[in-house]
Amino acid sequence: MLHVNVQPVLETPRLTLRPLRRSDAPRIAALCSDFEVARTTARIPHPYGLADAEAFLDLAAARDPARELDFALDMPGEGLVGLLGFFGEAAPATEIGYWLGRPYWGAGLMTEAVTAALAWAARDWGRTHVRAWRLDENPASDAVLVKAGFLYTGERRQTFVLSRGEFLPSRGQIWLA
Ligand SMILES: CC(C)(COP(=O)(O)OP(=O)(O)OC[C@H]1O[C@@H](n2cnc3c(N)ncnc32)[C@H](O)[C@@H]1OP(=O)(O)O)[C@@H](O)C(=O)NCCC(=O)NCCS
C-alpha cells in the first residue's frame, strides 16, 4: 500500500485538481446552497451556508490523506467549480463522490476530473478498485461514471439523502484499475 503525505495537484485540459483551502468556504457555500446540487447527493444538507462549508473544511482537514481526501476542482477564470472526494473504504479500495456547481454542468468537466483522479488513485495511491453509489434518479452521474469506465455491480440499496430527509433507491458501480 502506498501512502501520500502531501496531496498532489493534478492537471487536466480544463481543470486543476488541488487540495482544499480554508479560503474555499464562501465559494463552496455559494455553489452548494443550490438545492439542485444538493438533492442528488447523499450528504450535502439544505439549506447550506458558510458555517456548513467551514465545518466540512474542518472535517476534511482532519482526515488521514492515506485513507480519505478531497480535491477542489479549479477552473482558470472561475475559481473553484466543484469537489471530488475519495472516502470510506481502506486501500486497496475506495469510494468516490463529487459535485459540480450548476453553471458548469453539461460540459464534460466532471468526466474529465473523475478520469484524472482515477488514474492518480491507481497509479500513485495504491487503489485497485473504486466504488460509487448514485441515485436511480441521477442519469447525469450515471453518464459520468460510465464514460469514466465504471461497471454496474448489480447492487441496489436505499441511500439516505440529507437534503430531502428520505431514503431513495440507488445502485452500485465499480471501476477496476
Ligand atoms: C453529476 C454531475 C457531477 C455531472 O457533471 P457534468 O460535468 O455535468 O457531467 P458531464 O458533462 O461530464 O457528463 C454528464 C452527462 O450526463 C448527461 N446527462 C445530463 N443530464 C441527463 C439526464 N437528465 N438524462 C440523461 N443524461 C443526462 C449529459 O448529456 C452528459 O453525457 P454526454 O457527455 O454523453 O452527453 C453534476 O450534474 C452534479 O454536480 N450534480 C449534482 C451533484 C451530484 O449529483 N453528484 C453526484 C452524486 S452520485
mmCIF file of C-alpha atoms and ligand atoms in Angstrom:
data_model
loop_
_atom_site.group_PDB
_atom_site.id
_atom_site.type_symbol
_atom_site.label_atom_id
_atom_site.label_comp_id
_atom_site.label_asym_id
_atom_site.label_seq_id
_atom_site.Cartn_x
_atom_site.Cartn_y
_atom_site.Cartn_z
ATOM 1 C CA MET A 1 0.000 0.000 0.000
ATOM 2 C CA LEU A 2 1.270 3.452 -0.874
ATOM 3 C CA HIS A 3 0.918 6.425 1.411
ATOM 4 C CA VAL A 4 0.747 10.070 0.442
ATOM 5 C CA ASN A 5 1.685 12.696 2.944
ATOM 6 C CA VAL A 6 1.407 15.579 0.540
ATOM 7 C CA GLN A 7 -1.643 15.579 -1.694
ATOM 8 C CA PRO A 8 -0.722 16.152 -5.344
ATOM 9 C CA VAL A 9 -2.035 18.738 -7.763
ATOM 10 C CA LEU A 10 -3.465 17.126 -10.900
ATOM 11 C CA GLU A 11 -3.861 18.979 -14.186
ATOM 12 C CA THR A 12 -6.479 18.157 -16.829
ATOM 13 C CA PRO A 13 -7.083 20.074 -20.078
ATOM 14 C CA ARG A 14 -9.534 22.471 -18.367
ATOM 15 C CA LEU A 15 -9.166 21.896 -14.623
ATOM 16 C CA THR A 16 -6.678 21.868 -11.780
ATOM 17 C CA LEU A 17 -7.437 19.338 -9.037
ATOM 18 C CA ARG A 18 -5.829 20.669 -5.862
ATOM 19 C CA PRO A 19 -6.092 20.288 -2.068
ATOM 20 C CA LEU A 20 -8.869 22.207 -0.311
ATOM 21 C CA ARG A 21 -8.120 25.507 1.422
ATOM 22 C CA ARG A 22 -9.904 27.243 4.264
ATOM 23 C CA SER A 23 -10.500 30.173 1.875
ATOM 24 C CA ASP A 24 -12.676 27.902 -0.307
ATOM 25 C CA ALA A 25 -15.546 28.151 2.193
ATOM 26 C CA PRO A 26 -17.513 31.063 0.613
ATOM 27 C CA ARG A 27 -17.320 29.585 -2.862
ATOM 28 C CA ILE A 28 -18.338 26.090 -1.664
ATOM 29 C CA ALA A 29 -21.245 27.638 0.258
ATOM 30 C CA ALA A 30 -22.375 29.634 -2.777
ATOM 31 C CA LEU A 31 -22.422 26.599 -5.095
ATOM 32 C CA CYS A 32 -23.724 24.006 -2.590
ATOM 33 C CA SER A 33 -26.598 26.196 -1.402
ATOM 34 C CA ASP A 34 -28.284 25.402 -4.734
ATOM 35 C CA PHE A 35 -30.826 22.664 -3.978
ATOM 36 C CA GLU A 36 -30.273 21.238 -7.471
ATOM 37 C CA VAL A 37 -26.693 20.433 -6.468
ATOM 38 C CA ALA A 38 -27.597 19.003 -3.047
ATOM 39 C CA ARG A 39 -30.664 16.966 -3.966
ATOM 40 C CA THR A 40 -28.871 14.083 -5.736
ATOM 41 C CA THR A 41 -26.019 13.818 -3.237
ATOM 42 C CA ALA A 42 -26.268 11.832 -0.013
ATOM 43 C CA ARG A 43 -24.537 14.233 2.318
ATOM 44 C CA ILE A 44 -24.958 17.879 1.314
ATOM 45 C CA PRO A 45 -27.606 19.371 3.612
ATOM 46 C CA HIS A 46 -30.145 22.005 2.545
ATOM 47 C CA PRO A 47 -30.229 24.864 3.330
ATOM 48 C CA TYR A 48 -26.431 25.163 3.177
ATOM 49 C CA GLY A 49 -24.482 28.180 4.415
ATOM 50 C CA LEU A 50 -20.981 29.395 5.168
ATOM 51 C CA ALA A 51 -20.891 27.586 8.535
ATOM 52 C CA ASP A 52 -21.665 24.286 6.773
ATOM 53 C CA ALA A 53 -18.789 24.836 4.350
ATOM 54 C CA GLU A 54 -16.422 25.730 7.193
ATOM 55 C CA ALA A 55 -17.458 22.646 9.176
ATOM 56 C CA PHE A 56 -16.900 20.494 6.083
ATOM 57 C CA LEU A 57 -13.434 22.006 5.563
ATOM 58 C CA ASP A 58 -12.528 21.355 9.215
ATOM 59 C CA LEU A 59 -13.534 17.714 8.859
ATOM 60 C CA ALA A 60 -11.687 17.376 5.563
ATOM 61 C CA ALA A 61 -8.500 18.886 7.056
ATOM 62 C CA ALA A 62 -8.580 16.347 9.903
ATOM 63 C CA ARG A 63 -8.686 13.322 7.587
ATOM 64 C CA ASP A 64 -5.776 10.940 7.072
ATOM 65 C CA PRO A 65 -4.829 11.569 3.417
ATOM 66 C CA ALA A 66 -3.596 7.995 3.124
ATOM 67 C CA ARG A 67 -7.243 6.966 3.555
ATOM 68 C CA GLU A 68 -9.557 9.806 2.531
ATOM 69 C CA LEU A 69 -9.034 13.026 0.604
ATOM 70 C CA ASP A 70 -10.808 15.694 -1.379
ATOM 71 C CA PHE A 71 -9.779 17.629 -4.448
ATOM 72 C CA ALA A 72 -11.053 21.118 -5.231
ATOM 73 C CA LEU A 73 -11.778 21.470 -8.942
ATOM 74 C CA ASP A 74 -10.382 24.820 -10.044
ATOM 75 C CA MET A 75 -11.036 26.374 -13.422
ATOM 76 C CA PRO A 76 -8.978 29.298 -14.722
ATOM 77 C CA GLY A 77 -11.011 32.492 -14.595
ATOM 78 C CA GLU A 78 -13.740 30.871 -12.467
ATOM 79 C CA GLY A 79 -12.052 29.576 -9.309
ATOM 80 C CA LEU A 80 -13.494 26.559 -7.523
ATOM 81 C CA VAL A 81 -16.242 24.967 -9.617
ATOM 82 C CA GLY A 82 -16.750 21.696 -7.721
ATOM 83 C CA LEU A 83 -15.324 18.999 -5.499
ATOM 84 C CA LEU A 84 -14.280 15.367 -5.877
ATOM 85 C CA GLY A 85 -13.525 13.142 -2.891
ATOM 86 C CA PHE A 86 -12.326 9.638 -2.106
ATOM 87 C CA PHE A 87 -13.602 8.230 1.177
ATOM 88 C CA GLY A 88 -14.935 5.273 3.069
ATOM 89 C CA GLU A 89 -13.060 2.098 2.395
ATOM 90 C CA ALA A 90 -9.436 1.314 3.192
ATOM 91 C CA ALA A 91 -6.860 0.606 0.474
ATOM 92 C CA PRO A 92 -6.842 -1.066 -1.978
ATOM 93 C CA ALA A 93 -10.479 0.025 -2.308
ATOM 94 C CA THR A 94 -12.073 3.449 -2.015
ATOM 95 C CA GLU A 95 -15.361 5.178 -2.807
ATOM 96 C CA ILE A 96 -15.726 8.295 -4.960
ATOM 97 C CA GLY A 97 -18.140 11.210 -4.639
ATOM 98 C CA TYR A 98 -18.384 14.567 -6.414
ATOM 99 C CA TRP A 99 -20.458 17.618 -7.212
ATOM 100 C CA LEU A 100 -20.156 20.491 -9.656
ATOM 101 C CA GLY A 101 -21.739 23.942 -9.390
ATOM 102 C CA ARG A 102 -24.814 24.198 -11.602
ATOM 103 C CA PRO A 103 -23.403 26.833 -14.017
ATOM 104 C CA TYR A 104 -20.753 24.288 -15.036
ATOM 105 C CA TRP A 105 -22.937 21.240 -15.747
ATOM 106 C CA GLY A 106 -23.136 19.536 -19.115
ATOM 107 C CA ALA A 107 -19.702 20.420 -20.479
ATOM 108 C CA GLY A 108 -17.898 17.168 -19.655
ATOM 109 C CA LEU A 109 -15.995 18.717 -16.757
ATOM 110 C CA MET A 110 -16.763 16.045 -14.173
ATOM 111 C CA THR A 111 -15.881 13.238 -16.551
ATOM 112 C CA GLU A 112 -12.539 14.978 -17.097
ATOM 113 C CA ALA A 113 -11.951 15.327 -13.344
ATOM 114 C CA VAL A 114 -13.018 11.772 -12.461
ATOM 115 C CA THR A 115 -10.838 10.288 -15.197
ATOM 116 C CA ALA A 116 -7.753 12.136 -13.931
ATOM 117 C CA ALA A 117 -8.465 11.310 -10.288
ATOM 118 C CA LEU A 118 -8.934 7.596 -11.043
ATOM 119 C CA ALA A 119 -5.651 7.443 -12.930
ATOM 120 C CA TRP A 120 -3.862 9.056 -9.982
ATOM 121 C CA ALA A 121 -5.578 6.787 -7.428
ATOM 122 C CA ALA A 122 -4.493 3.681 -9.311
ATOM 123 C CA ARG A 123 -1.000 4.855 -10.169
ATOM 124 C CA ASP A 124 0.087 6.672 -7.016
ATOM 125 C CA TRP A 125 -2.428 5.912 -4.262
ATOM 126 C CA GLY A 126 -2.455 2.120 -4.420
ATOM 127 C CA ARG A 127 -6.152 1.729 -5.252
ATOM 128 C CA THR A 128 -7.147 -1.274 -7.348
ATOM 129 C CA HIS A 129 -10.890 -0.564 -7.345
ATOM 130 C CA VAL A 130 -13.130 2.415 -6.767
ATOM 131 C CA ARG A 131 -16.795 2.171 -5.828
ATOM 132 C CA ALA A 132 -19.578 4.665 -6.443
ATOM 133 C CA TRP A 133 -23.216 4.833 -5.377
ATOM 134 C CA ARG A 134 -25.605 7.072 -7.260
ATOM 135 C CA LEU A 135 -29.337 7.607 -7.065
ATOM 136 C CA ASP A 136 -31.516 5.926 -9.672
ATOM 137 C CA GLU A 137 -32.788 9.410 -10.475
ATOM 138 C CA ASN A 138 -29.310 10.753 -11.333
ATOM 139 C CA PRO A 139 -28.670 9.920 -15.010
ATOM 140 C CA ALA A 140 -26.005 12.651 -15.285
ATOM 141 C CA SER A 141 -23.879 10.938 -12.637
ATOM 142 C CA ASP A 142 -24.502 7.561 -14.277
ATOM 143 C CA ALA A 143 -23.221 9.036 -17.545
ATOM 144 C CA VAL A 144 -20.100 10.401 -15.845
ATOM 145 C CA LEU A 145 -19.336 7.041 -14.246
ATOM 146 C CA VAL A 146 -19.944 5.030 -17.418
ATOM 147 C CA LYS A 147 -17.835 7.432 -19.506
ATOM 148 C CA ALA A 148 -15.048 7.107 -16.906
ATOM 149 C CA GLY A 149 -15.143 3.312 -17.210
ATOM 150 C CA PHE A 150 -17.308 2.185 -14.273
ATOM 151 C CA LEU A 151 -19.313 -1.048 -14.454
ATOM 152 C CA TYR A 152 -22.618 -1.873 -12.739
ATOM 153 C CA THR A 153 -22.221 -4.273 -9.821
ATOM 154 C CA GLY A 154 -25.917 -5.158 -9.651
ATOM 155 C CA GLU A 155 -26.057 -3.946 -6.049
ATOM 156 C CA ARG A 156 -29.082 -1.873 -5.012
ATOM 157 C CA ARG A 157 -29.615 -0.035 -1.776
ATOM 158 C CA GLN A 158 -31.626 2.746 -0.216
ATOM 159 C CA THR A 159 -29.465 5.837 0.332
ATOM 160 C CA PHE A 160 -30.417 8.457 2.898
ATOM 161 C CA VAL A 161 -30.430 11.871 1.192
ATOM 162 C CA LEU A 162 -29.788 14.534 3.801
ATOM 163 C CA SER A 163 -31.203 17.494 1.861
ATOM 164 C CA ARG A 164 -34.534 15.695 1.375
ATOM 165 C CA GLY A 165 -34.699 13.747 4.643
ATOM 166 C CA GLU A 166 -35.604 10.483 2.918
ATOM 167 C CA PHE A 167 -34.202 7.212 1.647
ATOM 168 C CA LEU A 168 -34.077 6.884 -2.130
ATOM 169 C CA PRO A 169 -33.095 3.940 -4.345
ATOM 170 C CA SER A 170 -29.518 3.866 -5.578
ATOM 171 C CA ARG A 171 -27.217 1.496 -7.399
ATOM 172 C CA GLY A 172 -23.610 0.476 -7.054
ATOM 173 C CA GLN A 173 -20.956 0.947 -9.716
ATOM 174 C CA ILE A 174 -17.280 -0.030 -9.680
ATOM 175 C CA TRP A 175 -14.105 0.917 -11.510
ATOM 176 C CA LEU A 176 -11.300 -1.621 -11.755
ATOM 177 C CA ALA A 177 -7.777 -0.284 -12.189
HETATM 178 C C1 LIG B 1 -23.462 14.678 -11.771
HETATM 179 C C2 LIG B 1 -22.642 15.916 -12.179
HETATM 180 C C3 LIG B 1 -21.361 15.952 -11.394
HETATM 181 C C4 LIG B 1 -22.323 15.771 -13.675
HETATM 182 O O1 LIG B 1 -21.303 16.731 -14.008
HETATM 183 P P1 LIG B 1 -21.080 17.225 -15.528
HETATM 184 O O2 LIG B 1 -19.760 17.875 -15.649
HETATM 185 O O3 LIG B 1 -22.301 17.968 -15.953
HETATM 186 O O4 LIG B 1 -21.007 15.820 -16.232
HETATM 187 P P2 LIG B 1 -20.510 15.572 -17.730
HETATM 188 O O5 LIG B 1 -20.821 16.789 -18.558
HETATM 189 O O6 LIG B 1 -19.128 15.054 -17.689
HETATM 190 O O7 LIG B 1 -21.470 14.378 -18.159
HETATM 191 C C5 LIG B 1 -22.851 14.473 -17.937
HETATM 192 C C6 LIG B 1 -23.530 13.524 -18.863
HETATM 193 O O8 LIG B 1 -24.847 13.298 -18.361
HETATM 194 C C7 LIG B 1 -25.753 13.502 -19.386
HETATM 195 N N1 LIG B 1 -26.986 13.944 -18.760
HETATM 196 C C8 LIG B 1 -27.194 15.074 -18.079
HETATM 197 N N2 LIG B 1 -28.465 15.119 -17.655
HETATM 198 C C9 LIG B 1 -29.046 13.986 -18.081
HETATM 199 C C10 LIG B 1 -30.350 13.445 -17.991
HETATM 200 N N3 LIG B 1 -31.328 14.071 -17.332
HETATM 201 N N4 LIG B 1 -30.594 12.260 -18.562
HETATM 202 C C11 LIG B 1 -29.635 11.584 -19.211
HETATM 203 N N5 LIG B 1 -28.366 12.044 -19.346
HETATM 204 C C12 LIG B 1 -28.093 13.232 -18.788
HETATM 205 C C13 LIG B 1 -25.126 14.527 -20.277
HETATM 206 O O9 LIG B 1 -25.682 14.507 -21.555
HETATM 207 C C14 LIG B 1 -23.671 14.051 -20.256
HETATM 208 O O10 LIG B 1 -23.477 12.937 -21.087
HETATM 209 P P3 LIG B 1 -22.785 13.086 -22.545
HETATM 210 O O11 LIG B 1 -21.456 13.739 -22.343
HETATM 211 O O12 LIG B 1 -22.708 11.680 -23.004
HETATM 212 O O13 LIG B 1 -23.728 13.943 -23.321
HETATM 213 C C15 LIG B 1 -23.445 17.214 -11.953
HETATM 214 O O14 LIG B 1 -24.651 17.122 -12.631
HETATM 215 C C16 LIG B 1 -23.714 17.492 -10.473
HETATM 216 O O15 LIG B 1 -22.871 18.015 -9.779
HETATM 217 N N6 LIG B 1 -24.926 17.124 -9.991
HETATM 218 C C17 LIG B 1 -25.303 17.388 -8.599
HETATM 219 C C18 LIG B 1 -24.452 16.600 -7.609
HETATM 220 C C19 LIG B 1 -24.451 15.102 -7.878
HETATM 221 O O16 LIG B 1 -25.460 14.534 -8.299
HETATM 222 N N7 LIG B 1 -23.302 14.461 -7.641
HETATM 223 C C20 LIG B 1 -23.138 13.041 -7.856
HETATM 224 C C21 LIG B 1 -23.684 12.224 -6.746
HETATM 225 S S1 LIG B 1 -23.528 10.467 -7.122
#
